[in-house]
PDB file of C-alpha atoms in Angstrom:
ATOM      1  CA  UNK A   1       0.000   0.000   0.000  1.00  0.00           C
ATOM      2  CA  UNK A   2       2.943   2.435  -0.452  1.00  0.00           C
ATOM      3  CA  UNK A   3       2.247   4.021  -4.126  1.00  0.00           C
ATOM      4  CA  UNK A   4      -0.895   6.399  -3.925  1.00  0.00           C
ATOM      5  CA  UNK A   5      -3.604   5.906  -6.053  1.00  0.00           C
ATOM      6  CA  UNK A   6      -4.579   8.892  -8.466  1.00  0.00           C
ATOM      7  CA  UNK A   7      -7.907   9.708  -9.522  1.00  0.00           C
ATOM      8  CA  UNK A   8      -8.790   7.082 -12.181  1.00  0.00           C
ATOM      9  CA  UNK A   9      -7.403   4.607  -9.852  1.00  0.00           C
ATOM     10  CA  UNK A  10      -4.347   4.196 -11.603  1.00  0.00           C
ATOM     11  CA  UNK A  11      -1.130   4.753  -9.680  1.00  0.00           C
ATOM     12  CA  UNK A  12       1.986   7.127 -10.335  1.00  0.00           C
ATOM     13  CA  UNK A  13       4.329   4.453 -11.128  1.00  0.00           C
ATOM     14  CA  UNK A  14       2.034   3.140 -13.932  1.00  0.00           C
ATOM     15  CA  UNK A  15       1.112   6.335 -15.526  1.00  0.00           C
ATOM     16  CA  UNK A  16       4.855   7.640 -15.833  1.00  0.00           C
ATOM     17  CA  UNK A  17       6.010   4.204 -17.423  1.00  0.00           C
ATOM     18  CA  UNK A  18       3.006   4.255 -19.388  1.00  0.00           C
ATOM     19  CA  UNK A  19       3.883   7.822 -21.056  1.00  0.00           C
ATOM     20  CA  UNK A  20       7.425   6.959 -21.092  1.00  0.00           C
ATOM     21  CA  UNK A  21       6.248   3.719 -23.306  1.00  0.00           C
ATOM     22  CA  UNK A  22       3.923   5.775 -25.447  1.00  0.00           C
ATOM     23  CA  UNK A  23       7.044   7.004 -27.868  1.00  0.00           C
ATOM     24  CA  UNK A  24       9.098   3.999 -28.199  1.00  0.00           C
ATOM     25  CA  UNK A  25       5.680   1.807 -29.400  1.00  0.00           C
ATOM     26  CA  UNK A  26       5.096   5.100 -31.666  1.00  0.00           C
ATOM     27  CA  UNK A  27       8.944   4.335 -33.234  1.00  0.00           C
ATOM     28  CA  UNK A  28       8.875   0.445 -32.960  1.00  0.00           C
ATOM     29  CA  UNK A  29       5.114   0.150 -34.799  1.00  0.00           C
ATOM     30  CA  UNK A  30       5.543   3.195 -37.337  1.00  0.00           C
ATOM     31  CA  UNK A  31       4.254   1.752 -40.325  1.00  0.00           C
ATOM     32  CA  UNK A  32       0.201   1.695 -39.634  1.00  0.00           C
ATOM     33  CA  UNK A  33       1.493   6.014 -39.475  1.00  0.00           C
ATOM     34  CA  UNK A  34       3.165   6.012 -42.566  1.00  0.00           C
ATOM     35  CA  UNK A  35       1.075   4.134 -44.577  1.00  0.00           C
ATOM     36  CA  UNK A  36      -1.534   7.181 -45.802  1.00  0.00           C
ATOM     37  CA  UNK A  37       1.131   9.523 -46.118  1.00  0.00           C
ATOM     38  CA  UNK A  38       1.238  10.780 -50.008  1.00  0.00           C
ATOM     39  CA  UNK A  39       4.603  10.767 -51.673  1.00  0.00           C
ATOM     40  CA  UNK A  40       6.407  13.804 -51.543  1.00  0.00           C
ATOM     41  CA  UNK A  41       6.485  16.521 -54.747  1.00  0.00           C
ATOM     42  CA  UNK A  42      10.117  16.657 -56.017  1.00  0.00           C
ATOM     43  CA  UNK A  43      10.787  20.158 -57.144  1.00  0.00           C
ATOM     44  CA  UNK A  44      10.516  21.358 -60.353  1.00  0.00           C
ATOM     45  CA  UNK A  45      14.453  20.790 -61.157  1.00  0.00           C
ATOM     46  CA  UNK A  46      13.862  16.846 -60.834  1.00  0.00           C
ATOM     47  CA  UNK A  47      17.271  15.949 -60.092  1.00  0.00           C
ATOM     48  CA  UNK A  48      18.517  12.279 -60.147  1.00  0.00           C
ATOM     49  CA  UNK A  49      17.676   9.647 -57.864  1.00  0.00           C
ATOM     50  CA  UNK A  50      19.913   9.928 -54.680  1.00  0.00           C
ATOM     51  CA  UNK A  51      21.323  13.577 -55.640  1.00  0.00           C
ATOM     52  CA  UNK A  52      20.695  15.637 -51.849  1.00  0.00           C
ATOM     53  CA  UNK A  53      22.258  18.388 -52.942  1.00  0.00           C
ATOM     54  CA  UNK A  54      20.434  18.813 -55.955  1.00  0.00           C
ATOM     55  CA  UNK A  55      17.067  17.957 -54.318  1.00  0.00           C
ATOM     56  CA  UNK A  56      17.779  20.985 -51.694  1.00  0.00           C
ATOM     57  CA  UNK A  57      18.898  23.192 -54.428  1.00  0.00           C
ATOM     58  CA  UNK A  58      15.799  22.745 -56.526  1.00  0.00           C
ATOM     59  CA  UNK A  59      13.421  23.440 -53.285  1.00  0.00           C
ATOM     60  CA  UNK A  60      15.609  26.783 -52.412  1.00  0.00           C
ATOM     61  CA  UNK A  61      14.897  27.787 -56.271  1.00  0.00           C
ATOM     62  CA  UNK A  62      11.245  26.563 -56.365  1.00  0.00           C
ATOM     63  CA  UNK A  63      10.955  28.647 -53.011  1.00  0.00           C
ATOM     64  CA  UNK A  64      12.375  31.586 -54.404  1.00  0.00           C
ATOM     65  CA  UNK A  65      10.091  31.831 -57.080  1.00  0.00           C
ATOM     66  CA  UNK A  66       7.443  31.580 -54.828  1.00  0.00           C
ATOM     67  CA  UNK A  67       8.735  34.535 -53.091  1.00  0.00           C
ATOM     68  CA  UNK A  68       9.258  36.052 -56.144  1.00  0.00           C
ATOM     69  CA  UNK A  69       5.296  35.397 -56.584  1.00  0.00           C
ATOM     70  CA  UNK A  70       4.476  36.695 -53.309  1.00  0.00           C
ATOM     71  CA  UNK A  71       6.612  40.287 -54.149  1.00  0.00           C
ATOM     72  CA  UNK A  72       4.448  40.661 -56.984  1.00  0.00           C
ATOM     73  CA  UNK A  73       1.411  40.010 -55.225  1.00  0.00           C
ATOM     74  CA  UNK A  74       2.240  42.159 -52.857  1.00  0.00           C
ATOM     75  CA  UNK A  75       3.513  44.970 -55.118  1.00  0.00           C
ATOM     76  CA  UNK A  76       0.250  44.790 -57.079  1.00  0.00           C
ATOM     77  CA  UNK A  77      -2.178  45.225 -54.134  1.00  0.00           C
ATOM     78  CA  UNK A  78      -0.059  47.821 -52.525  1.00  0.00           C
ATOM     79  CA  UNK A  79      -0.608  49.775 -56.031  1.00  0.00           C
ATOM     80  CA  UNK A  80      -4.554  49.161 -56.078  1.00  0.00           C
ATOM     81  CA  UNK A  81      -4.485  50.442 -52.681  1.00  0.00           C
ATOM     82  CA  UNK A  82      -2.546  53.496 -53.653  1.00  0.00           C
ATOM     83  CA  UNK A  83      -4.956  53.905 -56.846  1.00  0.00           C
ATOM     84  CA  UNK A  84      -8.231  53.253 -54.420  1.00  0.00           C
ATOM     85  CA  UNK A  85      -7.159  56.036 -51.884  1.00  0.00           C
ATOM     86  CA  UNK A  86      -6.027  58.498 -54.984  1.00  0.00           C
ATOM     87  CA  UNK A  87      -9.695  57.995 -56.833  1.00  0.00           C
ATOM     88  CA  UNK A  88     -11.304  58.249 -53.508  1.00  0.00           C
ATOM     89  CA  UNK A  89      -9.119  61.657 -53.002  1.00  0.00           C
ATOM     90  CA  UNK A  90     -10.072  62.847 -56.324  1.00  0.00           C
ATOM     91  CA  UNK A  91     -13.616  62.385 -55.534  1.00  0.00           C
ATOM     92  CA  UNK A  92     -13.731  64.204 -52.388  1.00  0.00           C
ATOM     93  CA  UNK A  93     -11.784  66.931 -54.477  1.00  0.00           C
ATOM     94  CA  UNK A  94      -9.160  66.977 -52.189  1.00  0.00           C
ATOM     95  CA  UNK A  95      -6.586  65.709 -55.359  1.00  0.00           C
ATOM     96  CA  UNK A  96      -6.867  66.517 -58.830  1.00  0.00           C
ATOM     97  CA  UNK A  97      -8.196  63.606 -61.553  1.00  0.00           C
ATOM     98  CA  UNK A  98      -4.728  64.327 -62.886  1.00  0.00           C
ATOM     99  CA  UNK A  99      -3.077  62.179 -59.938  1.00  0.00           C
ATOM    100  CA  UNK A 100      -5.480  59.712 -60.537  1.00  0.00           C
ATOM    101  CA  UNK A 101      -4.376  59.421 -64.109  1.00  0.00           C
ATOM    102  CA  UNK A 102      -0.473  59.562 -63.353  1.00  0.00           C
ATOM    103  CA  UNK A 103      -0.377  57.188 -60.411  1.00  0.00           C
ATOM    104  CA  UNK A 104      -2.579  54.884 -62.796  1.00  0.00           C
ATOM    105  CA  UNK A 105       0.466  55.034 -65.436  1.00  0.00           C
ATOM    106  CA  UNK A 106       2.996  55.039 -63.176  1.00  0.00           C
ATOM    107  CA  UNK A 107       1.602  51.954 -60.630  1.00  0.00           C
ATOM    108  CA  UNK A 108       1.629  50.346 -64.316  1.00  0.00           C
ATOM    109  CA  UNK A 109       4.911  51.102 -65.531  1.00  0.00           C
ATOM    110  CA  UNK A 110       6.266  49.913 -62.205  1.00  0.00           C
ATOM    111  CA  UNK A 111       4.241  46.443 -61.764  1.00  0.00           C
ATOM    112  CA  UNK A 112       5.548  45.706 -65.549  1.00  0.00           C
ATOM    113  CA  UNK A 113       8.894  46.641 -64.555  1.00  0.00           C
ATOM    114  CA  UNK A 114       9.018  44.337 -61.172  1.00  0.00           C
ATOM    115  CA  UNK A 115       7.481  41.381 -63.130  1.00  0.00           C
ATOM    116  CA  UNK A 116      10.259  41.230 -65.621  1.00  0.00           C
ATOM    117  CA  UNK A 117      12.724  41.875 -63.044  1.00  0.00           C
ATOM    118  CA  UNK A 118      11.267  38.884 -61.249  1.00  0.00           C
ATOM    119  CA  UNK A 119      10.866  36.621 -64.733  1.00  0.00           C
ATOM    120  CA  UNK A 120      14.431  37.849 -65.438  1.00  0.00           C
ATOM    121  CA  UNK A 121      15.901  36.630 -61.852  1.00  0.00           C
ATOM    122  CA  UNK A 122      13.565  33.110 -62.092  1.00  0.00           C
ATOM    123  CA  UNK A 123      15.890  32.600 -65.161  1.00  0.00           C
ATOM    124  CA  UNK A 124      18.772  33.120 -63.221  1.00  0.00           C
ATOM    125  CA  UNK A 125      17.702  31.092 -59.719  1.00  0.00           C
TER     126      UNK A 125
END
């Protein structure tokens, strides 16, 4: 009668070599886990079979581009927010339609010229 019991009636002892059993049946019995996993997507490089370096090297490019992606993204809502506020502006009369007009052709000029620069650096990646 030395251990206590705890509240489900279970004592100490067994619940502390019962969680401390928990991982090592997760490790020794893995493959009921692993079985429903889907197969991972090699990157967009496809380098041979057994080629780490290459493998890593085509993720870091494939998640560049993404970032790339996101920029752009980014840069193009940050100009239609720009645009919104301008129009909105303009229609208060607090800016001329002018502005409108010029931050129109200028947001343009500068989305065009970010997506090459980004097509021009996925080239390089």
């Amino acid at each position: 009668m030395g251990t206590s019991n705890t509240k489900s009636g279970f004592s100490k002892k067994s619940v502390v070599i019962s969680k401390s059993l928990s991982p090592v049946v997760a490790v020794l019995f893995p493959l009921p886990l692993w079985a429903a996993l889907p197969t991972p997507v090699a990157p967009s490089t496809a380098p041979p079979a057994g080629d780490w370096i290459g493998l890593i090297q085509g993720y870091i490019k494939d998640g560049g581009l993404v970032l790339g992606l996101a920029i752009a993204v980014l840069g193009f809502l940050w100009i239609a927010y720009l645009g919104f506020a301008k129009f909105n502006e303009a229609r208060q009369g607090k800016a001329e339609w002018a502005e409108v007009g010029v931050l129109g052709i200028v947001g343009a000029i500068v989305l065009i010229f970010a997506s090459y620069l980004l097509t021009e650096a996925a080239g390089v990646i």
